Amino acid sequence: MPQKRQWRRKPSGVRPAYVRNHLERDFQALEPNTKWVVDITFIRTGEGWLYLCTVLDLFSHRVVGWSMSPVQDRHMVLKAVMMACWQRPDRSPVILHSDRGTQFTSADYQQFLKDHHIISSMSAVGHCGDNAAMEGFFGVLKRERVYRRRYLTMSDARSDVFDYIERFHNPRMRRRLDANDQAFRLLTQQSVETG
């Protein structure tokens, strides 16, 4: 079993001068692929910590990109964002909000965002509420799945988290969106009696 995780402040990088907080805690999106949030969490396994990076679409609350690695670095983040880009139907600009972790302030990450028409948005240091939507997803993932399991290997954790995201969470969010669409159509349909 790995050692107990020591709490230490997450290192933060210097926010690039051209990056600002575009979300300002407005986690509502009226269309898909207009506002995304990204962050990293950790999962305990018998072989050590497994890090999970996810990209969440604020319109559908679906995970549109994710990656896992035993190392928390910019490569893991780039893989998750690349997956989200593959699922985007066009190259229209999208805001991607993160904290100021060194993975998100790195030159490679910032260049990747520019090359893919993604607008970088970052919180100020110490404002955890600025990424509350992502923290909320991680909380639900851990309550509904991770804290109910004991992962002996990283491979066990990877397959279980994959199952949760792709076979449970994302289908649930699709059903919720479909139900909202159907309710909206019923409300806007003309009535036979009133026209």
CSV table of C-alpha atoms in Angstrom, one decimal, residues 2-194:
chain,number,residue,atom,x,y,z
A,2,PRO,CA,1.4,3.4,-0.8
A,3,GLN,CA,2.3,5.8,1.9
A,4,LYS,CA,-0.3,8.3,3.2
A,5,ARG,CA,-0.4,11.3,0.9
A,6,GLN,CA,1.3,14.3,2.5
A,7,TRP,CA,-0.6,17.5,2.1
A,8,ARG,CA,1.3,20.2,0.4
A,9,ARG,CA,0.3,23.2,-1.6
A,10,LYS,CA,0.0,22.5,-5.3
A,11,PRO,CA,2.7,24.4,-7.2
A,12,SER,CA,1.3,27.1,-9.3
A,13,GLY,CA,2.9,28.7,-12.3
A,14,VAL,CA,2.9,32.3,-13.4
A,15,ARG,CA,-0.2,33.1,-15.4
A,16,PRO,CA,0.8,34.3,-18.8
A,17,ALA,CA,0.2,38.0,-19.3
A,18,TYR,CA,-2.3,37.5,-22.1
A,19,VAL,CA,-4.5,35.0,-20.1
A,20,ARG,CA,-7.3,36.1,-17.9
A,21,ASN,CA,-10.3,34.6,-16.2
A,22,HIS,CA,-12.9,34.4,-19.0
A,23,LEU,CA,-15.4,32.4,-16.9
A,24,GLU,CA,-15.6,34.5,-13.8
A,25,ARG,CA,-17.5,31.6,-12.1
A,26,ASP,CA,-20.2,31.5,-14.8
A,27,PHE,CA,-20.5,27.8,-15.3
A,28,GLN,CA,-23.5,28.0,-17.6
A,29,ALA,CA,-23.1,27.3,-21.3
A,30,LEU,CA,-25.9,27.7,-23.8
A,31,GLU,CA,-24.2,25.6,-26.5
A,32,PRO,CA,-21.8,22.7,-26.6
A,33,ASN,CA,-18.1,23.2,-27.1
A,34,THR,CA,-18.2,26.8,-26.0
A,35,LYS,CA,-16.9,26.5,-22.4
A,36,TRP,CA,-14.8,23.6,-21.0
A,37,VAL,CA,-13.0,23.2,-17.7
A,38,VAL,CA,-10.0,21.0,-17.0
A,39,ASP,CA,-8.2,19.8,-13.9
A,40,ILE,CA,-6.3,16.9,-12.3
A,41,THR,CA,-7.1,14.6,-9.4
A,42,PHE,CA,-5.4,11.6,-7.9
A,43,ILE,CA,-6.5,8.1,-7.1
A,44,ARG,CA,-4.8,5.8,-4.6
A,45,THR,CA,-3.7,2.3,-5.9
A,46,GLY,CA,-1.6,-0.5,-4.4
A,47,GLU,CA,1.2,0.6,-6.8
A,48,GLY,CA,1.1,4.3,-6.0
A,49,TRP,CA,-0.9,7.3,-7.1
A,50,LEU,CA,-2.6,7.4,-10.4
A,51,TYR,CA,-3.4,10.9,-11.8
A,52,LEU,CA,-6.6,11.6,-13.8
A,53,CYS,CA,-7.0,14.7,-16.0
A,54,THR,CA,-10.4,15.4,-17.4
A,55,VAL,CA,-12.0,18.0,-19.6
A,56,LEU,CA,-15.6,18.7,-18.9
A,57,ASP,CA,-18.0,20.5,-21.3
A,58,LEU,CA,-20.1,22.9,-19.2
A,59,PHE,CA,-23.1,22.6,-21.6
A,60,SER,CA,-23.7,18.9,-21.4
A,61,HIS,CA,-21.5,18.1,-18.2
A,62,ARG,CA,-20.0,15.3,-20.3
A,63,VAL,CA,-16.3,14.4,-20.0
A,64,VAL,CA,-15.1,15.2,-23.5
A,65,GLY,CA,-11.4,14.4,-22.8
A,66,TRP,CA,-9.5,12.5,-20.2
A,67,SER,CA,-6.1,10.8,-19.6
A,68,MET,CA,-4.5,8.9,-16.8
A,69,SER,CA,-0.8,8.6,-15.8
A,70,PRO,CA,1.4,7.8,-12.8
A,71,VAL,CA,3.1,11.1,-13.5
A,72,GLN,CA,1.3,14.5,-13.2
A,73,ASP,CA,2.8,16.5,-16.1
A,74,ARG,CA,1.8,18.6,-19.1
A,75,HIS,CA,1.9,15.5,-21.4
A,76,MET,CA,-1.0,14.0,-19.5
A,77,VAL,CA,-3.0,17.3,-19.7
A,78,LEU,CA,-2.2,17.6,-23.5
A,79,LYS,CA,-3.6,14.1,-24.1
A,80,ALA,CA,-6.8,15.0,-22.4
A,81,VAL,CA,-7.2,18.2,-24.3
A,82,MET,CA,-6.3,16.5,-27.5
A,83,MET,CA,-9.1,14.0,-26.9
A,84,ALA,CA,-11.6,16.8,-26.4
A,85,CYS,CA,-10.4,18.5,-29.6
A,86,TRP,CA,-11.0,15.3,-31.6
A,87,GLN,CA,-14.6,15.2,-30.4
A,88,ARG,CA,-15.2,18.9,-31.3
A,89,PRO,CA,-17.1,19.0,-34.6
A,90,ASP,CA,-15.4,22.2,-35.9
A,91,ARG,CA,-12.6,24.6,-34.9
A,92,SER,CA,-14.7,27.3,-33.6
A,93,PRO,CA,-13.2,28.9,-30.5
A,94,VAL,CA,-13.8,27.4,-27.1
A,95,ILE,CA,-12.9,28.7,-23.6
A,96,LEU,CA,-10.9,26.2,-21.6
A,97,HIS,CA,-10.6,27.1,-17.9
A,98,SER,CA,-8.0,25.8,-15.5
A,99,ASP,CA,-6.2,26.7,-12.3
A,100,ARG,CA,-2.6,27.9,-12.5
A,101,GLY,CA,-0.9,24.6,-12.1
A,102,THR,CA,2.5,24.4,-13.8
A,103,GLN,CA,1.0,21.9,-16.3
A,104,PHE,CA,-1.4,24.6,-17.5
A,105,THR,CA,1.0,27.5,-17.5
A,106,SER,CA,3.7,25.6,-19.5
A,107,ALA,CA,4.7,27.0,-22.9
A,108,ASP,CA,3.8,23.7,-24.6
A,109,TYR,CA,0.3,23.7,-23.3
A,110,GLN,CA,-0.4,27.4,-24.1
A,111,GLN,CA,1.0,26.9,-27.6
A,112,PHE,CA,-1.2,23.8,-28.1
A,113,LEU,CA,-4.3,25.8,-27.1
A,114,LYS,CA,-3.4,28.6,-29.5
A,115,ASP,CA,-2.9,26.2,-32.4
A,116,HIS,CA,-6.3,24.6,-31.8
A,117,HIS,CA,-8.4,27.8,-31.4
A,118,ILE,CA,-8.8,27.3,-27.7
A,119,ILE,CA,-9.0,30.4,-25.4
A,120,SER,CA,-7.0,29.8,-22.2
A,121,SER,CA,-8.8,31.0,-19.0
A,122,MET,CA,-7.2,30.8,-15.6
A,123,SER,CA,-8.2,31.5,-12.0
A,124,ALA,CA,-6.2,33.6,-9.6
A,125,VAL,CA,-4.1,31.8,-7.0
A,126,GLY,CA,-6.1,30.4,-4.1
A,127,HIS,CA,-9.6,30.8,-5.7
A,128,CYS,CA,-10.8,27.2,-5.6
A,129,GLY,CA,-14.4,28.2,-6.4
A,130,ASP,CA,-13.2,29.4,-9.8
A,131,ASN,CA,-13.1,25.7,-11.0
A,132,ALA,CA,-16.0,24.4,-8.9
A,133,ALA,CA,-17.7,22.6,-11.8
A,134,MET,CA,-14.6,20.4,-12.3
A,135,GLU,CA,-14.2,19.9,-8.5
A,136,GLY,CA,-17.9,18.9,-8.4
A,137,PHE,CA,-17.3,16.2,-11.0
A,138,PHE,CA,-14.3,14.8,-9.2
A,139,GLY,CA,-16.3,14.7,-5.9
A,140,VAL,CA,-19.1,12.7,-7.5
A,141,LEU,CA,-16.6,10.4,-9.2
A,142,LYS,CA,-15.0,9.6,-5.9
A,143,ARG,CA,-18.2,9.2,-3.9
A,144,GLU,CA,-19.9,7.1,-6.5
A,145,ARG,CA,-17.0,4.9,-7.5
A,146,VAL,CA,-13.4,5.5,-6.3
A,147,TYR,CA,-14.1,5.5,-2.5
A,148,ARG,CA,-16.1,2.3,-2.9
A,149,ARG,CA,-13.2,0.4,-4.4
A,150,ARG,CA,-9.8,-0.8,-3.4
A,151,TYR,CA,-7.5,-0.7,-6.5
A,152,LEU,CA,-4.5,-3.1,-6.2
A,153,THR,CA,-3.0,-2.0,-9.4
A,154,MET,CA,-3.0,1.1,-11.6
A,155,SER,CA,-4.5,-1.0,-14.3
A,156,ASP,CA,-7.5,-1.9,-12.1
A,157,ALA,CA,-8.0,1.9,-11.4
A,158,ARG,CA,-7.7,2.8,-15.1
A,159,SER,CA,-10.3,0.3,-16.2
A,160,ASP,CA,-12.7,1.2,-13.5
A,161,VAL,CA,-12.4,5.0,-14.0
A,162,PHE,CA,-12.8,4.4,-17.8
A,163,ASP,CA,-16.0,2.4,-17.1
A,164,TYR,CA,-17.3,5.1,-14.8
A,165,ILE,CA,-16.7,7.9,-17.3
A,166,GLU,CA,-17.7,6.2,-20.6
A,167,ARG,CA,-20.3,3.7,-19.5
A,168,PHE,CA,-21.9,5.5,-16.6
A,169,HIS,CA,-21.3,9.2,-16.3
A,170,ASN,CA,-21.4,10.3,-20.0
A,171,PRO,CA,-24.5,8.2,-20.9
A,172,ARG,CA,-26.3,9.6,-17.8
A,173,MET,CA,-25.5,13.2,-18.9
A,174,ARG,CA,-26.7,12.4,-22.5
A,175,ARG,CA,-30.0,11.1,-21.1
A,176,ARG,CA,-30.4,14.2,-18.9
A,177,LEU,CA,-29.7,16.4,-21.9
A,178,ASP,CA,-32.2,14.5,-24.1
A,179,ALA,CA,-34.9,14.7,-21.3
A,180,ASN,CA,-34.3,18.5,-21.1
A,181,ASP,CA,-34.6,18.8,-24.9
A,182,GLN,CA,-37.8,16.9,-25.0
A,183,ALA,CA,-39.3,19.0,-22.2
A,184,PHE,CA,-38.3,22.1,-24.0
A,185,ARG,CA,-39.9,20.9,-27.3
A,186,LEU,CA,-43.2,20.0,-25.4
A,187,LEU,CA,-43.2,23.5,-23.9
A,188,THR,CA,-42.7,25.2,-27.2
A,189,GLN,CA,-45.1,23.1,-29.3
A,190,GLN,CA,-48.3,24.7,-30.4
A,191,SER,CA,-51.3,23.5,-28.6
A,192,VAL,CA,-54.2,22.0,-30.5
A,193,GLU,CA,-56.7,23.9,-28.4
A,194,THR,CA,-55.0,27.3,-28.2
